[in-house]
Amino acid sequence: MNDLFSLSKGAGKDSKRTSSGPSGKYTARDIEVLEGLEPVRRRPGMYIGGVDENGLHHLAAEILDNAMDEAVAGYASRIEMSLAADGSLTIDDNGRGIPVDKHPKCKNRSALEVILTTLHSGAKFSDKVYHTAGGLHGVGASVVNALSERLTVEVARDGHLWSQSFERGIAKGKLKDAGVVRNRRGTKITFWPDTKIFGEGARFRPARLYRMARSKAYLFRGVEIRWECDPKLLGKDAAVPTSETLHFSGGLADYLAAELGERTTATPAPFAGRVSLPGQRGEAEWAVAWPTEGDARLMSSYCNTVPTPGGGTHVQGLRNALAKGLRAYGELIGNRRVAQVMPEDVVDSTSAVLSVFIPEPLFHGQTKDKLGNPEAAKLVEQVVRDHFDHWLSGAPDMANGLLEFVIQRAEERLARKADKDVARKTATRKLRLPGKLADCSRTDAKGTELLLVEGDSAGGTAKQARNRETQAVLPLRGKILNVASAASGKMQANQEISDLLLALGCQTGERYKEGELRYEKVIIMTDADVDGAHIASLLMTFFYRQLPGLIRDGHLYLAMPPLYRLTHGATTVYARDDAHKDQLLKTTFAGHGGAARKVEISRFKGLGEMPAAQLKSTTMDPAQRTLLRVVVADGRRRQTDDLVERLMGRKPELRLEFIQEHAPEVEDLDV
Ligand code: 0RA
């Protein structure tokens, strides 16, 4: 029973060190260990972010980071990373080796054992040593040890080889002197992640580890990383080699080039540099390119070779340098369009890698993936800006090309924003649309139509028959107010008219704006009878008086629903009116040898009676229907005004006069 959990129960929650004494077969030392690492096994997520695949790979990153620290500090030049078939990972460096002398405060234990079994113990040893320590944000190798089924360490130091083994964070025996070694120095750690923590099937992913190793080699050109992987763990067409030596003297410029592959960029070469930060405050290295196609956004940033996917102060410094630098260059050469360029235009279109090395990094944020050192922002901005200014002014053709590229990004951004504003406006207007309106889904007015339908029953059929994308239906209840005879206050209060105005979206009278009309066509669709004609007249009067612009701009139409259906055998035709019906009987059905009598004629009482499919094919389908456009004939404005006033106005005697004048013309009064 060597699981930390069960042991800790025996130890008691409040027991400090050995004061409560060991229980059973466990020694005082065991209890110290378990007190030290128990929280890690109890809540692994607190230390490695989670027990998923990311957490698992965090273990590898932790040990690799320790070795990288040794390399960055100048003590190691080679790191070996090998993944074995049994799932264990070995990381071997040629650094100084973890100290093995007895730790002054823990008489019986070596420094190595303290480092591997105590949380945060590293700092005690590393104040001077780890100038640019990244570690896994300092949690240390002890966390890896606690979460490993087994971990073995070999240290070659001062001509001796030392070794010690652990199980789930507990030392299995003391540090052993394994003899004399020559030409060997450094630390070799092999560990088997605990399946009790990470799950039965949890395995390192070769591709992920290989990528990690590669990026470290790019980030620090002073190290050579040897990658090894058991071939059994790799697929046939492996993108991951079984063994490779990774060493990149070109640093981040090479890294970026490899990431970008064949993609073309706005400048022939990346903007890259490497400098020490003023006042021995570390070092910064960067490579920046502007890919002309595909998604550019790639901002990989690191501090002391530890990835900072959350960005932070160093990234802020780089952004400022690039944005301000390009703007200053634009202003210098008198390019006015540069004024619209915002930092995001410069930065969002870049693919960049940034790496800083600073003595005491602060990792912020929930997942500690963000650099917090405030001084890093200014330092990075200063050194990068300086280089950027020189780079731009030293190659004007290239600089002008880049400037143009970035200005275009800014213009695209502004265009997108304008589109969005229009969409937003449409969306808010939609919220205030009348409840009865069945709107079309297309937001752009072009190609859309609003069908004004008489009554709820016809409205229902029209809603079924419509093309939802382009056709909106507004049912109007009964007869709308006659605007030519009503007082204006009454008009404002009329529900049908206010619904209609809301649906149209444009204002009335002088304030009418064609651009705000929500549909291209407004179609009056009433029954083919006198009531229908009356409603159509009322609507046309409304438009004529209140929205003359809508008629002038050619947006108002009358639908032509049929009045009769004529069927004979398999032939069905529709007739608009009596004359049309007679004509059809003489033409279409004439050939049926006097069969005209057998033609079945049905008269529609209203649009609502028609099946939706018929309403669609006869009246609504743009490909088959006939529409009448309502226009005011050229030069007949005054006559039209007179006519509307006579027929629809406030004086009934004028209407009577009109009827009397025209009565002789009436042949068949259909009521
Ligand atoms: C503490 C102190 C010293 C080195 C290390 C830790 C160390 C840790 C790891 C982990 C992997 N590889 C490592 N290499 C070194 C410095 C000891 C001295 O002063 O010599």
XYZ file of C-alpha atoms and ligand atoms in Angstrom:
691
model
C 0.000 0.000 0.000
C 2.033 2.865 -1.196
C -0.618 5.153 -2.511
C -0.273 8.621 -1.068
C -3.955 8.875 -0.423
C -4.314 5.916 1.865
C -1.089 6.753 3.610
C -2.170 10.258 4.326
C -5.167 9.061 6.268
C -2.930 7.262 8.685
C -0.799 10.353 9.056
C -3.676 12.537 10.163
C -4.628 15.868 8.724
C -2.914 18.045 11.268
C 0.268 16.115 11.655
C 3.271 18.234 10.870
C 6.468 16.532 9.945
C 7.152 13.734 12.369
C 5.560 15.178 15.479
C 2.596 12.841 15.445
C 4.872 9.939 14.908
C 4.882 7.264 12.280
C 2.246 4.603 12.219
C 2.580 0.971 11.241
C 5.474 0.114 9.043
C 5.940 3.626 7.642
C 8.902 5.626 8.679
C 8.920 9.250 9.627
C 10.459 10.021 6.271
C 7.560 8.512 4.422
C 5.154 10.728 6.268
C 7.076 13.853 5.428
C 6.987 12.904 1.801
C 3.336 12.230 1.773
C 2.584 15.455 3.509
C 4.569 17.214 0.891
C 2.987 15.774 -2.228
C -0.424 14.650 -1.108
C -2.166 17.789 -2.377
C -0.807 17.096 -5.858
C -2.404 13.674 -6.085
C -5.562 14.880 -4.444
C -6.023 17.784 -6.834
C -3.757 17.275 -9.827
C -5.687 19.873 -11.803
C -4.371 22.609 -9.551
C -0.842 21.802 -10.629
C -1.085 20.594 -14.197
C -4.406 22.061 -15.305
C -6.266 18.758 -15.528
C -5.854 15.011 -15.862
C -6.684 14.982 -19.567
C -4.205 14.700 -22.392
C -3.035 18.267 -21.839
C -2.277 17.516 -18.225
C -0.380 14.412 -19.204
C 1.804 16.338 -21.637
C 2.330 18.961 -18.966
C 4.454 16.370 -17.178
C 6.733 16.059 -20.168
C 6.925 19.833 -20.527
C 7.894 20.191 -16.872
C 10.893 17.905 -17.072
C 11.935 19.213 -20.472
C 11.695 22.774 -19.181
C 14.001 21.938 -16.295
C 16.556 20.580 -18.710
C 16.072 23.590 -20.994
C 16.707 25.908 -18.034
C 19.989 24.170 -17.530
C 20.792 24.695 -21.208
C 19.652 28.318 -21.312
C 21.735 29.022 -18.202
C 24.686 27.796 -20.222
C 25.369 24.532 -18.407
C 23.866 22.024 -20.800
C 24.322 21.804 -24.556
C 22.457 18.594 -25.307
C 19.136 17.138 -24.281
C 17.833 13.729 -25.188
C 14.147 12.973 -25.182
C 13.072 9.413 -25.753
C 9.693 7.818 -25.703
C 9.692 4.085 -25.012
C 7.188 1.422 -25.996
C 6.194 0.916 -22.348
C 4.901 4.502 -22.253
C 7.769 5.925 -20.258
C 9.521 9.110 -21.210
C 13.194 9.791 -20.584
C 14.744 13.230 -20.560
C 18.480 13.305 -20.266
C 20.646 16.424 -20.215
C 24.362 17.104 -19.893
C 23.982 19.889 -17.345
C 25.394 20.111 -13.862
C 23.178 17.413 -12.473
C 20.745 17.857 -9.638
C 22.777 18.340 -6.437
C 23.109 15.152 -4.411
C 24.664 16.477 -1.215
C 22.711 16.332 2.023
C 20.331 19.202 2.320
C 21.235 21.330 5.376
C 17.673 21.406 6.747
C 16.867 17.771 6.132
C 19.795 15.965 7.633
C 18.971 12.564 6.355
C 17.993 13.435 2.830
C 19.821 14.477 -0.231
C 19.038 17.681 -2.052
C 17.900 15.524 -4.964
C 15.351 13.735 -2.819
C 14.068 17.002 -1.358
C 13.738 18.487 -4.843
C 11.757 15.489 -6.048
C 9.523 15.017 -3.024
C 8.732 18.521 -1.796
C 6.499 21.051 -3.465
C 8.278 24.203 -4.596
C 11.540 23.005 -3.208
C 13.396 24.019 -6.336
C 13.645 27.675 -5.395
C 15.827 26.924 -2.378
C 18.472 25.674 -4.683
C 17.964 27.833 -7.653
C 17.944 31.491 -6.643
C 21.261 32.061 -8.285
C 21.218 29.084 -10.506
C 18.070 29.510 -12.547
C 18.561 32.925 -14.000
C 15.816 32.452 -16.498
C 13.898 29.669 -14.863
C 10.687 28.753 -16.579
C 10.013 25.403 -15.020
C 6.381 24.598 -15.349
C 5.736 27.955 -13.810
C 7.808 26.681 -10.962
C 5.779 23.716 -9.804
C 8.819 21.550 -10.215
C 9.796 17.994 -10.873
C 8.112 16.904 -7.632
C 4.706 17.284 -9.271
C 5.769 14.932 -12.061
C 7.079 12.565 -9.445
C 3.817 12.628 -7.471
C 1.823 11.846 -10.611
C 4.079 9.067 -11.857
C 3.596 5.410 -11.125
C 7.349 5.216 -11.153
C 10.173 7.690 -11.654
C 13.903 7.052 -11.750
C 16.689 9.617 -11.643
C 20.310 9.261 -12.534
C 22.681 12.080 -11.798
C 26.228 12.146 -13.065
C 28.163 14.676 -11.050
C 31.751 15.035 -9.910
C 32.746 11.738 -11.467
C 30.035 9.753 -9.715
C 26.804 8.285 -10.859
C 23.897 8.524 -8.424
C 20.504 6.997 -8.714
C 17.205 6.859 -6.903
C 13.719 5.504 -7.643
C 10.279 6.693 -6.608
C 6.764 5.352 -6.784
C 3.891 7.810 -6.809
C 6.170 10.385 -5.228
C 7.586 8.146 -2.529
C 11.294 7.287 -2.457
C 12.013 3.593 -2.827
C 15.188 3.456 -0.857
C 17.880 6.040 -0.511
C 19.977 7.781 -3.118
C 22.524 5.194 -4.276
C 26.056 5.770 -5.399
C 26.139 3.670 -8.535
C 29.825 4.067 -9.117
C 32.393 6.089 -10.926
C 31.717 7.615 -14.339
C 33.918 9.332 -16.837
C 32.874 11.807 -19.492
C 29.410 11.949 -18.216
C 27.555 14.745 -16.493
C 23.951 15.695 -16.077
C 20.510 14.522 -15.102
C 18.491 11.681 -16.572
C 14.874 11.310 -15.511
C 12.600 8.486 -16.647
C 8.962 8.433 -15.609
C 5.811 6.411 -16.156
C 2.699 8.608 -15.809
C 0.258 7.127 -13.297
C -2.680 5.477 -15.021
C -4.596 5.850 -11.748
C -4.436 9.590 -12.354
C -4.583 9.856 -16.131
C -6.687 6.802 -16.896
C -5.915 3.353 -18.207
C -5.446 4.275 -21.833
C -3.516 7.502 -21.312
C -0.402 7.599 -23.498
C 1.971 10.291 -24.632
C 1.429 11.342 -28.214
C 4.647 11.141 -30.172
C 3.634 14.002 -32.487
C 2.971 16.268 -29.574
C 6.242 15.521 -27.823
C 8.177 15.830 -31.066
C 6.616 19.216 -31.699
C 7.501 20.282 -28.187
C 11.104 19.205 -28.663
C 11.331 20.962 -32.030
C 9.979 24.222 -30.724
C 12.479 24.178 -27.858
C 15.317 23.683 -30.305
C 14.112 26.629 -32.379
C 13.672 28.771 -29.298
C 17.156 28.223 -28.054
C 19.781 27.764 -30.697
C 22.379 26.905 -28.073
C 20.946 23.458 -27.541
C 20.856 20.252 -29.503
C 17.871 18.061 -28.822
C 18.005 14.384 -29.727
C 14.638 12.888 -30.335
C 14.018 9.161 -30.064
C 10.779 7.287 -30.307
C 10.103 3.588 -30.318
C 8.954 2.726 -33.861
C 6.106 0.644 -32.431
C 4.485 3.905 -31.327
C 4.573 5.434 -34.790
C 2.303 4.906 -37.766
C 3.681 3.872 -41.129
C 3.470 7.224 -42.858
C 4.830 8.842 -39.736
C 5.222 12.588 -39.815
C 7.240 11.918 -36.697
C 10.679 10.363 -37.107
C 11.948 7.574 -34.875
C 15.081 9.555 -34.247
C 16.331 12.993 -35.170
C 18.808 15.554 -33.962
C 17.205 18.953 -33.631
C 19.442 21.966 -33.772
C 18.502 25.209 -35.485
C 21.129 27.878 -35.758
C 18.691 30.188 -37.552
C 16.488 30.420 -34.479
C 13.030 31.917 -34.753
C 13.398 33.058 -38.367
C 13.783 29.372 -39.274
C 10.936 28.431 -36.978
C 8.585 30.871 -38.664
C 9.723 29.833 -42.135
C 8.985 26.205 -41.245
C 5.568 27.117 -39.876
C 4.656 29.138 -42.945
C 5.822 26.538 -45.430
C 5.012 27.563 -49.001
C 2.757 30.474 -48.161
C 3.557 33.775 -49.803
C 4.114 36.810 -47.635
C 3.836 40.564 -48.104
C 7.581 40.997 -47.609
C 10.309 38.903 -49.240
C 11.884 38.071 -45.896
C 10.470 38.057 -42.381
C 11.210 40.849 -39.977
C 13.408 39.091 -37.461
C 15.908 39.997 -34.793
C 17.525 39.066 -31.554
C 18.864 41.454 -28.939
C 19.632 41.602 -25.286
C 17.256 43.700 -23.282
C 18.716 46.919 -21.858
C 20.252 46.688 -18.406
C 21.006 42.953 -18.578
C 17.339 42.290 -18.230
C 17.392 39.283 -20.495
C 16.931 38.784 -24.190
C 14.263 39.067 -26.855
C 14.016 37.310 -30.193
C 11.296 37.609 -32.763
C 10.317 36.757 -36.333
C 7.334 38.376 -38.036
C 5.788 37.792 -41.471
C 2.571 38.900 -43.162
C 1.067 36.013 -45.162
C -0.961 37.276 -48.106
C -3.430 34.435 -48.176
C -5.031 32.102 -45.699
C -5.508 32.809 -42.050
C -2.490 34.688 -40.806
C -3.106 34.652 -37.116
C -0.300 32.845 -35.552
C 1.252 34.486 -32.564
C 3.396 32.048 -30.711
C 4.991 33.614 -27.719
C 7.322 32.218 -25.104
C 9.087 33.222 -21.989
C 12.202 31.278 -21.116
C 11.097 28.755 -23.746
C 7.811 28.180 -21.893
C 4.831 28.805 -24.181
C 2.599 31.734 -23.241
C -0.513 31.060 -25.335
C -2.321 33.727 -23.315
C 0.155 36.338 -24.522
C 0.984 38.973 -21.967
C 3.248 41.952 -21.549
C 5.917 40.791 -23.999
C 3.316 40.295 -26.744
C 1.874 43.708 -25.937
C 5.314 45.201 -26.449
C 5.679 43.551 -29.850
C 2.204 44.663 -30.952
C 2.888 48.243 -29.982
C 6.224 48.274 -31.729
C 4.770 46.949 -34.992
C 1.657 49.120 -34.967
C 3.331 52.341 -33.977
C 6.325 51.674 -36.203
C 4.276 51.132 -39.347
C 2.076 54.119 -38.634
C 5.081 56.333 -38.068
C 6.558 55.115 -41.336
C 3.311 55.885 -43.198
C 3.229 59.364 -41.749
C 6.881 59.884 -42.577
C 6.314 59.191 -46.256
C 3.107 61.257 -46.254
C 0.628 58.424 -46.761
C -2.711 59.782 -45.531
C -4.535 56.445 -45.637
C -2.359 55.187 -42.813
C -4.578 57.184 -40.435
C -7.228 54.439 -40.565
C -4.748 51.741 -39.597
C -5.343 50.420 -36.107
C -2.957 48.167 -34.187
C -5.159 45.138 -34.921
C -4.690 45.602 -38.671
C -0.941 45.305 -38.296
C -1.028 42.533 -35.745
C -3.988 40.398 -36.829
C -2.475 40.011 -40.272
C 0.844 38.752 -38.961
C 2.308 35.393 -38.270
C 4.803 35.960 -35.526
C 6.968 34.153 -33.064
C 8.252 35.996 -30.035
C 10.538 34.663 -27.387
C 11.896 36.438 -24.363
C 14.276 35.343 -21.676
C 13.869 37.218 -18.437
C 15.290 36.547 -14.972
C 12.131 36.332 -12.876
C 9.150 35.571 -15.008
C 5.670 36.047 -13.589
C 3.044 33.836 -15.112
C -0.459 35.161 -14.748
C -3.970 34.027 -15.433
C -5.985 31.020 -14.397
C -3.782 28.659 -16.372
C -0.573 30.653 -15.867
C -0.217 30.964 -19.609
C 0.276 34.708 -19.748
C 3.396 36.720 -19.002
C 2.832 39.348 -16.334
C 6.160 41.147 -15.863
C 5.245 44.784 -16.455
C 8.758 45.795 -17.482
C 8.679 43.331 -20.397
C 6.175 45.459 -22.333
C 8.347 48.549 -22.509
C 11.611 46.695 -22.996
C 10.295 44.591 -25.854
C 8.555 47.548 -27.480
C 11.729 49.597 -27.294
C 14.083 47.081 -28.851
C 11.674 45.802 -31.500
C 10.584 49.316 -32.489
C 14.176 50.343 -32.956
C 14.832 47.412 -35.278
C 11.536 47.813 -37.105
C 12.187 51.484 -37.911
C 15.581 50.598 -39.366
C 14.180 47.646 -41.261
C 11.453 49.756 -42.891
C 13.573 52.751 -43.775
C 16.359 50.545 -45.086
C 14.159 48.948 -47.786
C 11.536 51.464 -48.994
C 10.050 49.235 -51.723
C 9.421 46.477 -49.273
C 8.166 48.891 -46.630
C 5.740 50.508 -49.078
C 4.429 47.111 -50.115
C 3.851 46.178 -46.499
C 2.185 49.510 -45.790
C -0.197 49.022 -48.712
C -0.979 45.492 -47.544
C -1.811 46.631 -44.040
C -3.877 49.600 -45.266
C -5.930 47.155 -47.306
C -6.527 45.065 -44.208
C -7.744 48.226 -42.440
C -10.065 49.055 -45.321
C -11.467 45.546 -45.300
C -12.068 45.805 -41.596
C -13.939 49.087 -42.039
C -16.046 47.591 -44.830
C -16.912 44.608 -42.650
C -17.897 46.937 -39.841
C -20.161 48.937 -42.155
C -21.868 45.706 -43.269
C -22.354 44.699 -39.691
C -23.886 48.055 -38.757
C -26.423 47.695 -41.539
C -27.242 44.179 -40.394
C -27.606 45.364 -36.828
C -29.950 48.156 -37.911
C -32.062 45.665 -39.803
C -32.087 43.366 -36.806
C -33.270 46.025 -34.383
C -35.941 47.139 -36.812
C -37.099 43.586 -37.099
C -37.796 43.569 -33.385
C -40.415 46.245 -33.874
C -42.207 44.553 -36.773
C -45.935 43.952 -36.487
C -46.904 40.596 -35.095
C -49.110 39.696 -38.031
C -46.310 40.109 -40.519
C -44.778 36.900 -41.820
C -41.474 38.411 -42.863
C -39.151 36.985 -45.465
C -35.774 35.674 -44.350
C -33.639 37.672 -46.771
C -32.443 40.821 -45.031
C -31.435 42.722 -48.131
C -34.442 44.421 -49.803
C -33.334 43.433 -53.290
C -35.476 40.689 -54.784
C -37.988 40.704 -51.930
C -41.695 41.563 -51.869
C -44.382 42.384 -49.354
C -47.795 40.938 -50.175
C -50.663 42.903 -48.662
C -53.459 40.395 -48.340
C -57.124 40.910 -47.655
C -58.217 39.130 -44.512
C -56.720 36.520 -42.230
C -57.976 33.552 -44.196
C -56.327 34.596 -47.451
C -53.345 35.671 -45.360
C -53.023 32.115 -44.057
C -53.116 30.611 -47.543
C -50.614 33.178 -48.808
C -48.244 32.340 -45.963
C -48.327 28.690 -47.031
C -47.890 29.515 -50.674
C -45.038 31.987 -50.342
C -41.339 31.638 -50.889
C -40.126 32.252 -47.355
C -36.846 33.698 -48.431
C -38.189 36.475 -50.615
C -41.910 36.893 -49.927
C -43.386 38.525 -46.827
C -47.114 38.453 -46.096
C -49.063 41.071 -44.171
C -52.754 40.248 -43.740
C -54.962 43.318 -43.417
C -58.161 42.940 -41.494
C -61.247 44.252 -43.245
C -61.183 47.564 -45.005
C -58.390 49.884 -44.214
C -59.060 53.448 -43.317
C -59.743 55.738 -46.222
C -56.946 58.209 -45.787
C -58.414 60.584 -48.339
C -61.388 61.281 -46.145
C -60.109 60.688 -42.625
C -58.636 63.271 -40.317
C -54.899 62.859 -39.933
C -55.119 62.004 -36.225
C -57.298 59.051 -37.085
C -54.763 57.784 -39.520
C -51.992 57.741 -36.913
C -54.197 55.689 -34.637
C -55.242 53.139 -37.264
C -53.739 49.758 -36.457
C -53.675 48.420 -40.014
C -51.898 51.499 -41.314
C -49.344 51.611 -38.538
C -48.642 47.896 -39.112
C -48.173 48.571 -42.786
C -45.775 51.448 -42.136
C -43.767 49.379 -39.692
C -43.474 46.575 -42.199
C -42.382 48.904 -44.983
C -39.694 50.425 -42.814
C -39.639 53.695 -44.718
C -41.119 56.944 -43.499
C -44.078 58.706 -45.083
C -44.411 61.944 -47.059
C -41.350 64.127 -47.255
C -39.398 61.827 -44.982
C -39.862 58.807 -47.239
C -36.505 57.278 -48.110
C -36.351 54.694 -50.827
C -33.207 53.203 -49.265
C -35.100 52.331 -46.112
C -37.887 50.472 -47.843
C -37.578 46.884 -46.625
C -38.856 45.277 -49.805
C -38.308 45.813 -53.487
C -41.971 45.259 -54.422
C -45.114 46.032 -52.457
C -47.944 43.946 -53.901
C -51.609 44.498 -53.164
C -53.285 41.108 -53.345
C -57.035 41.271 -52.909
C -59.918 39.083 -54.047
C -61.065 39.456 -57.626
C -64.400 40.926 -56.570
C -65.842 44.348 -55.786
C -64.829 44.236 -52.145
C -61.343 43.311 -53.229
C -61.337 46.170 -55.694
C -62.501 48.523 -52.975
C -59.712 47.449 -50.643
C -57.174 47.792 -53.420
C -58.493 51.318 -54.078
C -58.203 52.224 -50.420
C -54.632 50.949 -50.364
C -53.680 52.710 -53.571
C -55.161 55.890 -52.133
C -53.087 55.470 -49.036
C -49.915 55.065 -51.076
C -50.798 57.849 -53.441
C -51.392 60.305 -50.636
C -48.927 59.196 -47.994
C -46.152 57.536 -49.957
C -46.157 59.020 -53.447
C -42.431 58.355 -53.633
C -43.045 54.634 -53.403
C -45.286 54.794 -56.502
C -42.916 57.182 -58.288
C -39.989 54.807 -57.657
C -42.028 51.950 -59.142
C -42.424 49.782 -56.053
C -46.218 49.387 -55.940
C -47.974 46.514 -57.754
C -51.351 44.848 -57.996
C -51.536 41.079 -58.018
C -53.900 39.516 -60.543
C -55.654 36.632 -58.826
C -58.050 34.639 -60.996
C -61.799 34.783 -60.568
C -62.638 31.478 -62.289
C -61.159 28.070 -62.658
C -62.059 26.194 -65.831
C -61.513 22.459 -65.893
C -62.108 19.920 -68.620
C -60.538 16.546 -68.236
C -56.918 17.100 -67.430
C -56.924 20.724 -68.543
C -57.227 23.481 -65.972
C -56.966 27.162 -66.760
C -57.768 30.281 -64.778
C -59.666 33.354 -65.837
C -59.091 36.815 -64.438
C -62.646 38.032 -65.151
C -65.755 37.299 -67.206
C -64.301 38.499 -70.467
C -61.235 36.376 -69.968
C -63.418 33.384 -69.079
C -65.466 33.759 -72.298
C -62.349 34.111 -74.312
C -60.856 30.947 -72.807
C -64.029 29.009 -73.465
C -63.796 30.053 -77.110
C -60.089 29.301 -77.482
C -58.682 26.667 -75.126
C -61.818 24.601 -74.965
C -63.140 25.259 -78.505
C -61.385 22.231 -79.925
C -63.258 19.941 -77.576
C -66.072 19.625 -80.113
C -68.820 21.592 -78.470
C -67.580 20.407 -75.147
C -67.694 23.945 -73.812
C -70.827 23.059 -71.997
C -69.099 20.288 -70.120
C -66.294 22.568 -68.902
C -66.439 22.783 -65.175
C -66.327 26.402 -64.088
C -65.794 27.376 -60.502
C -65.799 30.892 -59.218
C -63.504 31.754 -56.349
C -65.247 33.620 -53.599
C -61.958 34.638 -52.135
C -58.240 33.967 -52.226
C -58.587 32.132 -48.947
C -60.610 29.425 -50.608
C -57.931 28.564 -53.071
C -55.555 25.783 -52.151
C -52.091 27.181 -51.444
C -50.589 25.470 -54.477
C -53.104 27.121 -56.749
C -52.664 30.524 -55.184
C -48.988 30.115 -55.719
C -49.130 29.091 -59.352
C -51.784 31.587 -60.367
C -50.948 34.664 -58.356
C -47.761 34.521 -56.357
C -45.111 32.594 -58.222
C -42.902 35.213 -59.940
C -42.307 32.812 -62.807
C -45.985 32.359 -63.672
C -48.012 35.274 -62.351
C -48.919 38.614 -63.877
C -48.439 41.798 -61.881
C -49.713 45.260 -62.680
C -47.399 48.072 -61.762
C -49.135 51.123 -60.349
C -47.860 54.282 -62.049
C -48.949 57.847 -62.505
C -48.934 58.426 -66.229
C -46.509 61.031 -67.477
C -47.938 64.552 -67.270
C -51.169 63.378 -65.712
C -50.388 64.201 -62.140
C -53.130 66.817 -61.832
C -55.801 64.598 -63.377
C -54.797 61.801 -61.058
C -54.997 64.126 -58.064
C -58.488 65.157 -59.170
C -59.632 61.611 -59.710
C -58.430 60.441 -56.321
C -60.098 63.390 -54.668
C -63.365 62.794 -56.504
C -63.504 59.057 -55.881
C -61.999 58.821 -52.465
C -62.295 62.286 -50.958
C -64.511 63.745 -48.325
C -67.319 64.879 -50.687
C -69.767 62.072 -51.566
C -71.520 64.275 -54.119
C -68.444 64.193 -56.336
C -68.588 60.395 -56.315
C -72.250 60.454 -57.255
C -71.429 62.776 -60.120
C -68.721 60.389 -61.320
C -71.093 57.435 -61.183
C -73.739 59.278 -63.125
C -71.201 60.384 -65.744
C -69.920 56.877 -66.268
C -73.092 54.846 -65.804
C -73.723 54.470 -69.561
C -70.355 52.717 -69.931
C -71.347 49.913 -67.564
C -72.338 46.764 -69.428
C -72.602 44.129 -66.779
C -72.821 45.116 -63.176
C -71.383 42.244 -61.274
C -72.490 42.307 -57.675
C 19.064 22.528 -8.670
C 20.352 23.085 -8.604
C 21.215 22.888 -9.674
C 20.807 22.170 -10.771
C 19.545 21.624 -10.853
C 18.665 21.813 -9.796
C 19.145 20.826 -12.025
C 17.844 20.334 -12.165
C 17.537 19.602 -13.293
C 16.389 18.960 -13.748
C 16.707 18.386 -14.972
N 17.960 18.641 -15.273
C 18.503 19.364 -14.265
N 19.735 19.869 -14.133
C 20.065 20.578 -13.036
C 22.595 23.487 -9.638
C 23.541 22.696 -8.859
C 24.927 23.276 -8.916
O 25.125 24.382 -8.396
O 25.772 22.654 -9.487
